[in-house]
């Protein structure tokens, strides 16, 4: 019985390490991409104008 517990512990540890390495690879891939700003056409302009108008009115 002890041998089976040991195998399960090693297997669980191996899965944990594999998930950790996969996570780090995914994070590196996402971080490696060039973050380009959104084109002006995709920026939501009317709310931005409304918010700046409210801010200037209250100031």
Coordinates of C-alpha atoms in Angstrom, one line a residue:
X1 CA 0.0 0.0 0.0
X2 CA 2.9 2.4 0.8
X3 CA 4.3 1.8 -2.6
X4 CA 1.1 3.0 -4.3
X5 CA 1.0 6.1 -2.2
X6 CA 4.5 6.9 -3.2
X7 CA 3.7 6.5 -6.9
X8 CA 0.7 8.8 -6.6
X9 CA 2.8 11.4 -4.8
X10 CA 5.5 11.3 -7.5
X11 CA 2.9 11.5 -10.2
X12 CA 1.1 14.4 -8.6
X13 CA 4.4 16.2 -8.2
X14 CA 5.3 15.6 -11.8
X15 CA 1.9 16.9 -13.0
X16 CA 2.4 20.0 -10.8
X17 CA 5.8 20.7 -12.3
X18 CA 4.5 20.2 -15.9
X19 CA 1.6 22.6 -15.2
X20 CA 4.0 25.2 -13.7
X21 CA 6.4 25.0 -16.7
X22 CA 3.4 25.2 -19.2
X23 CA 2.1 28.3 -17.3
X24 CA 5.5 30.0 -17.5
X25 CA 5.8 29.2 -21.2
X26 CA 2.3 30.7 -21.9
X27 CA 3.1 33.8 -19.9
X28 CA 6.4 34.3 -21.8
X29 CA 4.6 33.9 -25.1
X30 CA 2.0 36.4 -24.2
X31 CA 4.6 38.8 -22.8
X32 CA 6.8 38.4 -25.9
X33 CA 4.1 39.7 -28.3
X34 CA 4.4 43.3 -29.2
X35 CA 1.7 45.3 -27.5
X36 CA 0.4 47.6 -30.2
X37 CA -2.1 50.3 -29.2
X38 CA -5.6 49.9 -30.6
X39 CA -6.3 51.8 -33.8
X40 CA -8.3 55.1 -33.3
X41 CA -11.3 53.5 -35.1
X42 CA -11.5 50.9 -32.3
X43 CA -11.3 53.3 -29.4
X44 CA -14.7 54.3 -28.0
X45 CA -14.6 58.0 -28.6
X46 CA -18.0 59.3 -27.5
X47 CA -17.7 58.1 -23.9
X48 CA -14.2 59.5 -23.7
X49 CA -15.5 62.9 -24.8
X50 CA -18.4 62.6 -22.3
X51 CA -16.1 61.7 -19.4
X52 CA -13.7 64.5 -20.2
X53 CA -16.6 66.9 -20.5
X54 CA -17.9 65.9 -17.1
X55 CA -14.4 66.2 -15.6
X56 CA -13.9 69.7 -17.0
X57 CA -17.3 70.8 -15.9
X58 CA -16.8 69.7 -12.3
X59 CA -13.3 71.3 -12.1

